[in-house]
Amino acid sequence: NASLAEMIGSEDYPNITDIKANSDFTSFTITTKNAEPDMAESMSTISLYMMAGVYNTFNGTPVDNVHIDFVNADTGEVISSSDSADSGSASE
């Protein structure tokens, strides 16, 4: 949770206004000022996939998929979604 909080409004992610995760860190909602995720935000998905994998490894729970939604702060619309299962990250 501390790592997620550090991302909000940071120098690397100035447009991220909020990040929410479910209890087992397999689903994230990232709120951004952008109309679509910028390059840094898009690359953050890799970090979140890794965070979820490490958390669940230490928790002893297998992870088949990590889902991430990017939501526009002004409209509340989901502007992009990704799943680790689609990228091959969950099975490698």
PDB file of N, CA and C in Angstrom:
ATOM      1  N   ASN A   1       0.821  -1.202   0.000  1.00  0.00           N
ATOM      2  CA  ASN A   1       0.000   0.000   0.000  1.00  0.00           C
ATOM      3  C   ASN A   1       0.862   1.262   0.000  1.00  0.00           C
ATOM      4  N   ALA A   2       1.968   1.204   0.721  1.00  0.00           N
ATOM      5  CA  ALA A   2       2.859   2.362   0.764  1.00  0.00           C
ATOM      6  C   ALA A   2       3.452   2.631  -0.621  1.00  0.00           C
ATOM      7  N   SER A   3       3.829   1.579  -1.329  1.00  0.00           N
ATOM      8  CA  SER A   3       4.375   1.749  -2.684  1.00  0.00           C
ATOM      9  C   SER A   3       3.350   2.362  -3.616  1.00  0.00           C
ATOM     10  N   LEU A   4       2.097   1.945  -3.495  1.00  0.00           N
ATOM     11  CA  LEU A   4       1.033   2.517  -4.323  1.00  0.00           C
ATOM     12  C   LEU A   4       0.837   3.993  -3.988  1.00  0.00           C
ATOM     13  N   ALA A   5       0.832   4.316  -2.710  1.00  0.00           N
ATOM     14  CA  ALA A   5       0.646   5.707  -2.282  1.00  0.00           C
ATOM     15  C   ALA A   5       1.770   6.596  -2.797  1.00  0.00           C
ATOM     16  N   GLU A   6       2.986   6.056  -2.848  1.00  0.00           N
ATOM     17  CA  GLU A   6       4.125   6.835  -3.338  1.00  0.00           C
ATOM     18  C   GLU A   6       4.012   7.153  -4.825  1.00  0.00           C
ATOM     19  N   MET A   7       3.296   6.329  -5.566  1.00  0.00           N
ATOM     20  CA  MET A   7       3.134   6.569  -7.001  1.00  0.00           C
ATOM     21  C   MET A   7       2.219   7.750  -7.283  1.00  0.00           C
ATOM     22  N   ILE A   8       1.232   7.981  -6.425  1.00  0.00           N
ATOM     23  CA  ILE A   8       0.212   9.004  -6.662  1.00  0.00           C
ATOM     24  C   ILE A   8       0.846  10.389  -6.681  1.00  0.00           C
ATOM     25  N   GLY A   9       0.710  11.073  -7.823  1.00  0.00           N
ATOM     26  CA  GLY A   9       1.210  12.437  -7.969  1.00  0.00           C
ATOM     27  C   GLY A   9       2.715  12.575  -7.915  1.00  0.00           C
ATOM     28  N   SER A  10       3.433  11.461  -8.034  1.00  0.00           N
ATOM     29  CA  SER A  10       4.892  11.515  -7.969  1.00  0.00           C
ATOM     30  C   SER A  10       5.463  12.139  -9.237  1.00  0.00           C
ATOM     31  N   GLU A  11       6.760  12.375  -9.217  1.00  0.00           N
ATOM     32  CA  GLU A  11       7.434  12.938 -10.386  1.00  0.00           C
ATOM     33  C   GLU A  11       7.277  12.020 -11.606  1.00  0.00           C
ATOM     34  N   ASP A  12       7.340  10.714 -11.374  1.00  0.00           N
ATOM     35  CA  ASP A  12       7.196   9.756 -12.468  1.00  0.00           C
ATOM     36  C   ASP A  12       5.756   9.643 -12.964  1.00  0.00           C
ATOM     37  N   TYR A  13       4.797   9.864 -12.061  1.00  0.00           N
ATOM     38  CA  TYR A  13       3.375   9.712 -12.399  1.00  0.00           C
ATOM     39  C   TYR A  13       2.585  10.939 -11.949  1.00  0.00           C
ATOM     40  N   PRO A  14       2.863  12.107 -12.515  1.00  0.00           N
ATOM     41  CA  PRO A  14       2.227  13.337 -12.023  1.00  0.00           C
ATOM     42  C   PRO A  14       0.716  13.399 -12.254  1.00  0.00           C
ATOM     43  N   ASN A  15       0.191  12.619 -13.184  1.00  0.00           N
ATOM     44  CA  ASN A  15      -1.236  12.682 -13.487  1.00  0.00           C
ATOM     45  C   ASN A  15      -2.069  11.638 -12.758  1.00  0.00           C
ATOM     46  N   ILE A  16      -1.428  10.729 -12.042  1.00  0.00           N
ATOM     47  CA  ILE A  16      -2.178   9.740 -11.268  1.00  0.00           C
ATOM     48  C   ILE A  16      -2.681  10.404  -9.997  1.00  0.00           C
ATOM     49  N   THR A  17      -4.001  10.338  -9.799  1.00  0.00           N
ATOM     50  CA  THR A  17      -4.615  10.967  -8.629  1.00  0.00           C
ATOM     51  C   THR A  17      -5.046   9.965  -7.567  1.00  0.00           C
ATOM     52  N   ASP A  18      -5.143   8.677  -7.946  1.00  0.00           N
ATOM     53  CA  ASP A  18      -5.555   7.666  -6.973  1.00  0.00           C
ATOM     54  C   ASP A  18      -5.228   6.276  -7.518  1.00  0.00           C
ATOM     55  N   ILE A  19      -4.934   5.363  -6.612  1.00  0.00           N
ATOM     56  CA  ILE A  19      -4.763   3.958  -6.971  1.00  0.00           C
ATOM     57  C   ILE A  19      -5.455   3.137  -5.895  1.00  0.00           C
ATOM     58  N   LYS A  20      -6.365   2.296  -6.317  1.00  0.00           N
ATOM     59  CA  LYS A  20      -7.066   1.401  -5.402  1.00  0.00           C
ATOM     60  C   LYS A  20      -6.729  -0.027  -5.802  1.00  0.00           C
ATOM     61  N   ALA A  21      -6.601  -0.899  -4.805  1.00  0.00           N
ATOM     62  CA  ALA A  21      -6.330  -2.319  -5.050  1.00  0.00           C
ATOM     63  C   ALA A  21      -7.284  -3.148  -4.203  1.00  0.00           C
ATOM     64  N   ASN A  22      -7.621  -4.339  -4.722  1.00  0.00           N
ATOM     65  CA  ASN A  22      -8.432  -5.230  -3.899  1.00  0.00           C
ATOM     66  C   ASN A  22      -7.550  -5.869  -2.834  1.00  0.00           C
ATOM     67  N   SER A  23      -8.133  -6.680  -1.974  1.00  0.00           N
ATOM     68  CA  SER A  23      -7.409  -7.193  -0.799  1.00  0.00           C
ATOM     69  C   SER A  23      -6.236  -8.100  -1.139  1.00  0.00           C
ATOM     70  N   ASP A  24      -6.277  -8.788  -2.292  1.00  0.00           N
ATOM     71  CA  ASP A  24      -5.154  -9.664  -2.638  1.00  0.00           C
ATOM     72  C   ASP A  24      -4.294  -9.105  -3.775  1.00  0.00           C
ATOM     73  N   PHE A  25      -4.479  -7.846  -4.070  1.00  0.00           N
ATOM     74  CA  PHE A  25      -3.667  -7.134  -5.068  1.00  0.00           C
ATOM     75  C   PHE A  25      -3.694  -7.814  -6.442  1.00  0.00           C
ATOM     76  N   THR A  26      -4.867  -8.307  -6.825  1.00  0.00           N
ATOM     77  CA  THR A  26      -5.028  -8.877  -8.164  1.00  0.00           C
ATOM     78  C   THR A  26      -5.890  -7.988  -9.056  1.00  0.00           C
ATOM     79  N   SER A  27      -6.379  -6.888  -8.509  1.00  0.00           N
ATOM     80  CA  SER A  27      -7.169  -5.943  -9.288  1.00  0.00           C
ATOM     81  C   SER A  27      -6.849  -4.531  -8.807  1.00  0.00           C
ATOM     82  N   PHE A  28      -6.507  -3.675  -9.764  1.00  0.00           N
ATOM     83  CA  PHE A  28      -6.141  -2.292  -9.465  1.00  0.00           C
ATOM     84  C   PHE A  28      -7.000  -1.347 -10.295  1.00  0.00           C
ATOM     85  N   THR A  29      -7.343  -0.213  -9.699  1.00  0.00           N
ATOM     86  CA  THR A  29      -7.985   0.879 -10.423  1.00  0.00           C
ATOM     87  C   THR A  29      -7.101   2.103 -10.241  1.00  0.00           C
ATOM     88  N   ILE A  30      -6.603   2.602 -11.372  1.00  0.00           N
ATOM     89  CA  ILE A  30      -5.719   3.764 -11.366  1.00  0.00           C
ATOM     90  C   ILE A  30      -6.497   4.937 -11.951  1.00  0.00           C
ATOM     91  N   THR A  31      -6.624   6.001 -11.178  1.00  0.00           N
ATOM     92  CA  THR A  31      -7.317   7.197 -11.647  1.00  0.00           C
ATOM     93  C   THR A  31      -6.270   8.192 -12.118  1.00  0.00           C
ATOM     94  N   THR A  32      -6.475   8.705 -13.335  1.00  0.00           N
ATOM     95  CA  THR A  32      -5.516   9.623 -13.940  1.00  0.00           C
ATOM     96  C   THR A  32      -6.230  10.833 -14.529  1.00  0.00           C
ATOM     97  N   LYS A  33      -5.509  11.939 -14.612  1.00  0.00           N
ATOM     98  CA  LYS A  33      -6.037  13.150 -15.245  1.00  0.00           C
ATOM     99  C   LYS A  33      -6.039  13.013 -16.772  1.00  0.00           C
ATOM    100  N   ASN A  34      -5.286  12.062 -17.280  1.00  0.00           N
ATOM    101  CA  ASN A  34      -5.145  11.895 -18.730  1.00  0.00           C
ATOM    102  C   ASN A  34      -6.403  11.306 -19.372  1.00  0.00           C
ATOM    103  N   ALA A  35      -6.569  11.606 -20.653  1.00  0.00           N
ATOM    104  CA  ALA A  35      -7.672  11.035 -21.428  1.00  0.00           C
ATOM    105  C   ALA A  35      -7.362   9.600 -21.845  1.00  0.00           C
ATOM    106  N   GLU A  36      -6.082   9.256 -21.846  1.00  0.00           N
ATOM    107  CA  GLU A  36      -5.626   7.884 -22.063  1.00  0.00           C
ATOM    108  C   GLU A  36      -4.290   7.752 -21.326  1.00  0.00           C
ATOM    109  N   PRO A  37      -3.948   6.549 -20.896  1.00  0.00           N
ATOM    110  CA  PRO A  37      -2.700   6.402 -20.149  1.00  0.00           C
ATOM    111  C   PRO A  37      -1.495   6.850 -20.975  1.00  0.00           C
ATOM    112  N   ASP A  38      -0.596   7.609 -20.339  1.00  0.00           N
ATOM    113  CA  ASP A  38       0.628   7.999 -21.029  1.00  0.00           C
ATOM    114  C   ASP A  38       1.630   6.844 -20.946  1.00  0.00           C
ATOM    115  N   MET A  39       2.808   7.040 -21.497  1.00  0.00           N
ATOM    116  CA  MET A  39       3.797   5.962 -21.561  1.00  0.00           C
ATOM    117  C   MET A  39       4.173   5.463 -20.159  1.00  0.00           C
ATOM    118  N   ALA A  40       4.440   6.380 -19.232  1.00  0.00           N
ATOM    119  CA  ALA A  40       4.833   5.982 -17.877  1.00  0.00           C
ATOM    120  C   ALA A  40       3.721   5.200 -17.190  1.00  0.00           C
ATOM    121  N   GLU A  41       2.493   5.668 -17.342  1.00  0.00           N
ATOM    122  CA  GLU A  41       1.362   4.964 -16.733  1.00  0.00           C
ATOM    123  C   GLU A  41       1.194   3.576 -17.343  1.00  0.00           C
ATOM    124  N   SER A  42       1.343   3.479 -18.639  1.00  0.00           N
ATOM    125  CA  SER A  42       1.236   2.180 -19.303  1.00  0.00           C
ATOM    126  C   SER A  42       2.314   1.228 -18.805  1.00  0.00           C
ATOM    127  N   MET A  43       3.516   1.739 -18.613  1.00  0.00           N
ATOM    128  CA  MET A  43       4.611   0.909 -18.126  1.00  0.00           C
ATOM    129  C   MET A  43       4.419   0.527 -16.658  1.00  0.00           C
ATOM    130  N   SER A  44       3.636   1.301 -15.925  1.00  0.00           N
ATOM    131  CA  SER A  44       3.401   0.985 -14.511  1.00  0.00           C
ATOM    132  C   SER A  44       2.674  -0.344 -14.352  1.00  0.00           C
ATOM    133  N   THR A  45       1.984  -0.774 -15.390  1.00  0.00           N
ATOM    134  CA  THR A  45       1.275  -2.051 -15.299  1.00  0.00           C
ATOM    135  C   THR A  45       2.249  -3.194 -15.015  1.00  0.00           C
ATOM    136  N   ILE A  46       3.440  -3.131 -15.584  1.00  0.00           N
ATOM    137  CA  ILE A  46       4.439  -4.179 -15.342  1.00  0.00           C
ATOM    138  C   ILE A  46       4.804  -4.217 -13.855  1.00  0.00           C
ATOM    139  N   SER A  47       5.000  -3.052 -13.266  1.00  0.00           N
ATOM    140  CA  SER A  47       5.323  -2.989 -11.832  1.00  0.00           C
ATOM    141  C   SER A  47       4.191  -3.558 -10.985  1.00  0.00           C
ATOM    142  N   LEU A  48       2.967  -3.232 -11.358  1.00  0.00           N
ATOM    143  CA  LEU A  48       1.826  -3.726 -10.586  1.00  0.00           C
ATOM    144  C   LEU A  48       1.660  -5.234 -10.749  1.00  0.00           C
ATOM    145  N   TYR A  49       1.898  -5.748 -11.957  1.00  0.00           N
ATOM    146  CA  TYR A  49       1.859  -7.205 -12.149  1.00  0.00           C
ATOM    147  C   TYR A  49       2.893  -7.873 -11.242  1.00  0.00           C
ATOM    148  N   MET A  50       4.087  -7.290 -11.192  1.00  0.00           N
ATOM    149  CA  MET A  50       5.159  -7.861 -10.365  1.00  0.00           C
ATOM    150  C   MET A  50       4.814  -7.761  -8.880  1.00  0.00           C
ATOM    151  N   MET A  51       4.294  -6.611  -8.451  1.00  0.00           N
ATOM    152  CA  MET A  51       3.891  -6.439  -7.051  1.00  0.00           C
ATOM    153  C   MET A  51       2.879  -7.498  -6.647  1.00  0.00           C
ATOM    154  N   ALA A  52       1.897  -7.698  -7.490  1.00  0.00           N
ATOM    155  CA  ALA A  52       0.852  -8.683  -7.204  1.00  0.00           C
ATOM    156  C   ALA A  52       1.444 -10.084  -7.123  1.00  0.00           C
ATOM    157  N   GLY A  53       2.343 -10.407  -8.036  1.00  0.00           N
ATOM    158  CA  GLY A  53       2.966 -11.723  -8.032  1.00  0.00           C
ATOM    159  C   GLY A  53       3.780 -11.967  -6.778  1.00  0.00           C
ATOM    160  N   VAL A  54       4.570 -10.985  -6.367  1.00  0.00           N
ATOM    161  CA  VAL A  54       5.401 -11.116  -5.166  1.00  0.00           C
ATOM    162  C   VAL A  54       4.516 -11.227  -3.927  1.00  0.00           C
ATOM    163  N   TYR A  55       3.510 -10.356  -3.836  1.00  0.00           N
ATOM    164  CA  TYR A  55       2.600 -10.407  -2.683  1.00  0.00           C
ATOM    165  C   TYR A  55       1.973 -11.791  -2.560  1.00  0.00           C
ATOM    166  N   ASN A  56       1.439 -12.290  -3.651  1.00  0.00           N
ATOM    167  CA  ASN A  56       0.741 -13.572  -3.598  1.00  0.00           C
ATOM    168  C   ASN A  56       1.686 -14.760  -3.435  1.00  0.00           C
ATOM    169  N   THR A  57       2.919 -14.642  -3.890  1.00  0.00           N
ATOM    170  CA  THR A  57       3.906 -15.694  -3.639  1.00  0.00           C
ATOM    171  C   THR A  57       4.156 -15.817  -2.143  1.00  0.00           C
ATOM    172  N   PHE A  58       4.398 -14.681  -1.486  1.00  0.00           N
ATOM    173  CA  PHE A  58       4.627 -14.705  -0.038  1.00  0.00           C
ATOM    174  C   PHE A  58       3.362 -15.063   0.729  1.00  0.00           C
ATOM    175  N   ASN A  59       2.207 -14.774   0.147  1.00  0.00           N
ATOM    176  CA  ASN A  59       0.930 -15.092   0.783  1.00  0.00           C
ATOM    177  C   ASN A  59       0.557 -16.566   0.587  1.00  0.00           C
ATOM    178  N   GLY A  60       1.232 -17.231  -0.345  1.00  0.00           N
ATOM    179  CA  GLY A  60       0.939 -18.636  -0.612  1.00  0.00           C
ATOM    180  C   GLY A  60      -0.293 -18.849  -1.466  1.00  0.00           C
ATOM    181  N   THR A  61      -0.683 -17.823  -2.216  1.00  0.00           N
ATOM    182  CA  THR A  61      -1.864 -17.926  -3.074  1.00  0.00           C
ATOM    183  C   THR A  61      -1.458 -17.747  -4.531  1.00  0.00           C
ATOM    184  N   PRO A  62      -1.830 -18.703  -5.370  1.00  0.00           N
ATOM    185  CA  PRO A  62      -1.468 -18.576  -6.787  1.00  0.00           C
ATOM    186  C   PRO A  62      -2.247 -17.442  -7.466  1.00  0.00           C
ATOM    187  N   VAL A  63      -1.603 -16.825  -8.452  1.00  0.00           N
ATOM    188  CA  VAL A  63      -2.236 -15.744  -9.204  1.00  0.00           C
ATOM    189  C   VAL A  63      -2.298 -16.147 -10.671  1.00  0.00           C
ATOM    190  N   ASP A  64      -3.513 -16.210 -11.202  1.00  0.00           N
ATOM    191  CA  ASP A  64      -3.687 -16.518 -12.616  1.00  0.00           C
ATOM    192  C   ASP A  64      -3.775 -15.255 -13.461  1.00  0.00           C
ATOM    193  N   ASN A  65      -4.222 -14.160 -12.841  1.00  0.00           N
ATOM    194  CA  ASN A  65      -4.407 -12.924 -13.594  1.00  0.00           C
ATOM    195  C   ASN A  65      -4.395 -11.727 -12.653  1.00  0.00           C
ATOM    196  N   VAL A  66      -3.833 -10.636 -13.134  1.00  0.00           N
ATOM    197  CA  VAL A  66      -3.907  -9.344 -12.452  1.00  0.00           C
ATOM    198  C   VAL A  66      -4.581  -8.392 -13.423  1.00  0.00           C
ATOM    199  N   HIS A  67      -5.651  -7.743 -12.971  1.00  0.00           N
ATOM    200  CA  HIS A  67      -6.430  -6.840 -13.825  1.00  0.00           C
ATOM    201  C   HIS A  67      -6.189  -5.397 -13.397  1.00  0.00           C
ATOM    202  N   ILE A  68      -6.013  -4.522 -14.390  1.00  0.00           N
ATOM    203  CA  ILE A  68      -5.798  -3.100 -14.127  1.00  0.00           C
ATOM    204  C   ILE A  68      -6.741  -2.276 -15.003  1.00  0.00           C
ATOM    205  N   ASP A  69      -7.482  -1.383 -14.356  1.00  0.00           N
ATOM    206  CA  ASP A  69      -8.321  -0.411 -15.067  1.00  0.00           C
ATOM    207  C   ASP A  69      -7.730   0.973 -14.854  1.00  0.00           C
ATOM    208  N   PHE A  70      -7.623   1.735 -15.937  1.00  0.00           N
ATOM    209  CA  PHE A  70      -7.292   3.155 -15.857  1.00  0.00           C
ATOM    210  C   PHE A  70      -8.597   3.921 -16.012  1.00  0.00           C
ATOM    211  N   VAL A  71      -8.844   4.843 -15.094  1.00  0.00           N
ATOM    212  CA  VAL A  71     -10.083   5.626 -15.083  1.00  0.00           C
ATOM    213  C   VAL A  71      -9.727   7.097 -15.204  1.00  0.00           C
ATOM    214  N   ASN A  72     -10.452   7.813 -16.060  1.00  0.00           N
ATOM    215  CA  ASN A  72     -10.256   9.249 -16.203  1.00  0.00           C
ATOM    216  C   ASN A  72     -10.870   9.959 -15.000  1.00  0.00           C
ATOM    217  N   ALA A  73     -10.090  10.816 -14.355  1.00  0.00           N
ATOM    218  CA  ALA A  73     -10.527  11.507 -13.141  1.00  0.00           C
ATOM    219  C   ALA A  73     -11.726  12.415 -13.381  1.00  0.00           C
ATOM    220  N   ASP A  74     -11.816  13.028 -14.565  1.00  0.00           N
ATOM    221  CA  ASP A  74     -12.907  13.965 -14.837  1.00  0.00           C
ATOM    222  C   ASP A  74     -14.215  13.279 -15.190  1.00  0.00           C
ATOM    223  N   THR A  75     -14.124  12.217 -15.986  1.00  0.00           N
ATOM    224  CA  THR A  75     -15.351  11.574 -16.476  1.00  0.00           C
ATOM    225  C   THR A  75     -15.748  10.336 -15.676  1.00  0.00           C
ATOM    226  N   GLY A  76     -14.802   9.724 -14.975  1.00  0.00           N
ATOM    227  CA  GLY A  76     -15.083   8.481 -14.267  1.00  0.00           C
ATOM    228  C   GLY A  76     -15.128   7.272 -15.183  1.00  0.00           C
ATOM    229  N   GLU A  77     -14.834   7.491 -16.486  1.00  0.00           N
ATOM    230  CA  GLU A  77     -14.866   6.405 -17.465  1.00  0.00           C
ATOM    231  C   GLU A  77     -13.604   5.575 -17.413  1.00  0.00           C
ATOM    232  N   VAL A  78     -13.759   4.260 -17.625  1.00  0.00           N
ATOM    233  CA  VAL A  78     -12.600   3.392 -17.803  1.00  0.00           C
ATOM    234  C   VAL A  78     -12.043   3.695 -19.189  1.00  0.00           C
ATOM    235  N   ILE A  79     -10.792   4.145 -19.235  1.00  0.00           N
ATOM    236  CA  ILE A  79     -10.193   4.542 -20.509  1.00  0.00           C
ATOM    237  C   ILE A  79      -9.252   3.484 -21.064  1.00  0.00           C
ATOM    238  N   SER A  80      -8.862   2.539 -20.209  1.00  0.00           N
ATOM    239  CA  SER A  80      -7.984   1.459 -20.651  1.00  0.00           C
ATOM    240  C   SER A  80      -8.016   0.358 -19.600  1.00  0.00           C
ATOM    241  N   SER A  81      -7.884  -0.872 -20.055  1.00  0.00           N
ATOM    242  CA  SER A  81      -7.815  -2.017 -19.152  1.00  0.00           C
ATOM    243  C   SER A  81      -6.731  -2.955 -19.641  1.00  0.00           C
ATOM    244  N   SER A  82      -6.139  -3.674 -18.699  1.00  0.00           N
ATOM    245  CA  SER A  82      -5.153  -4.689 -19.089  1.00  0.00           C
ATOM    246  C   SER A  82      -5.223  -5.855 -18.116  1.00  0.00           C
ATOM    247  N   ASP A  83      -4.824  -6.996 -18.617  1.00  0.00           N
ATOM    248  CA  ASP A  83      -4.796  -8.224 -17.835  1.00  0.00           C
ATOM    249  C   ASP A  83      -3.464  -8.902 -18.040  1.00  0.00           C
ATOM    250  N   SER A  84      -2.839  -9.321 -16.942  1.00  0.00           N
ATOM    251  CA  SER A  84      -1.542  -9.972 -17.048  1.00  0.00           C
ATOM    252  C   SER A  84      -1.647 -11.274 -17.843  1.00  0.00           C
ATOM    253  N   ALA A  85      -2.776 -11.944 -17.761  1.00  0.00           N
ATOM    254  CA  ALA A  85      -2.962 -13.204 -18.492  1.00  0.00           C
ATOM    255  C   ALA A  85      -2.851 -12.985 -19.994  1.00  0.00           C
ATOM    256  N   ASP A  86      -3.233 -11.797 -20.463  1.00  0.00           N
ATOM    257  CA  ASP A  86      -3.154 -11.484 -21.894  1.00  0.00           C
ATOM    258  C   ASP A  86      -1.728 -11.229 -22.348  1.00  0.00           C
ATOM    259  N   SER A  87      -0.866 -10.811 -21.404  1.00  0.00           N
ATOM    260  CA  SER A  87       0.506 -10.494 -21.769  1.00  0.00           C
ATOM    261  C   SER A  87       1.453 -11.669 -21.582  1.00  0.00           C
ATOM    262  N   GLY A  88       0.946 -12.731 -21.000  1.00  0.00           N
ATOM    263  CA  GLY A  88       1.780 -13.897 -20.731  1.00  0.00           C
ATOM    264  C   GLY A  88       2.507 -13.805 -19.416  1.00  0.00           C
ATOM    265  N   SER A  89       2.375 -12.685 -18.685  1.00  0.00           N
ATOM    266  CA  SER A  89       3.098 -12.488 -17.430  1.00  0.00           C
ATOM    267  C   SER A  89       2.662 -13.471 -16.343  1.00  0.00           C
ATOM    268  N   ALA A  90       1.381 -13.809 -16.323  1.00  0.00           N
ATOM    269  CA  ALA A  90       0.881 -14.649 -15.232  1.00  0.00           C
ATOM    270  C   ALA A  90       1.371 -16.082 -15.350  1.00  0.00           C
ATOM    271  N   SER A  91       1.658 -16.533 -16.548  1.00  0.00           N
ATOM    272  CA  SER A  91       2.027 -17.931 -16.724  1.00  0.00           C
ATOM    273  C   SER A  91       3.534 -18.138 -16.850  1.00  0.00           C
ATOM    274  N   GLU A  92       4.310 -17.086 -16.902  1.00  0.00           N
ATOM    275  CA  GLU A  92       5.769 -17.230 -17.068  1.00  0.00           C
ATOM    276  C   GLU A  92       6.471 -17.214 -15.736  1.00  0.00           C
TER     277      GLU A  92
END
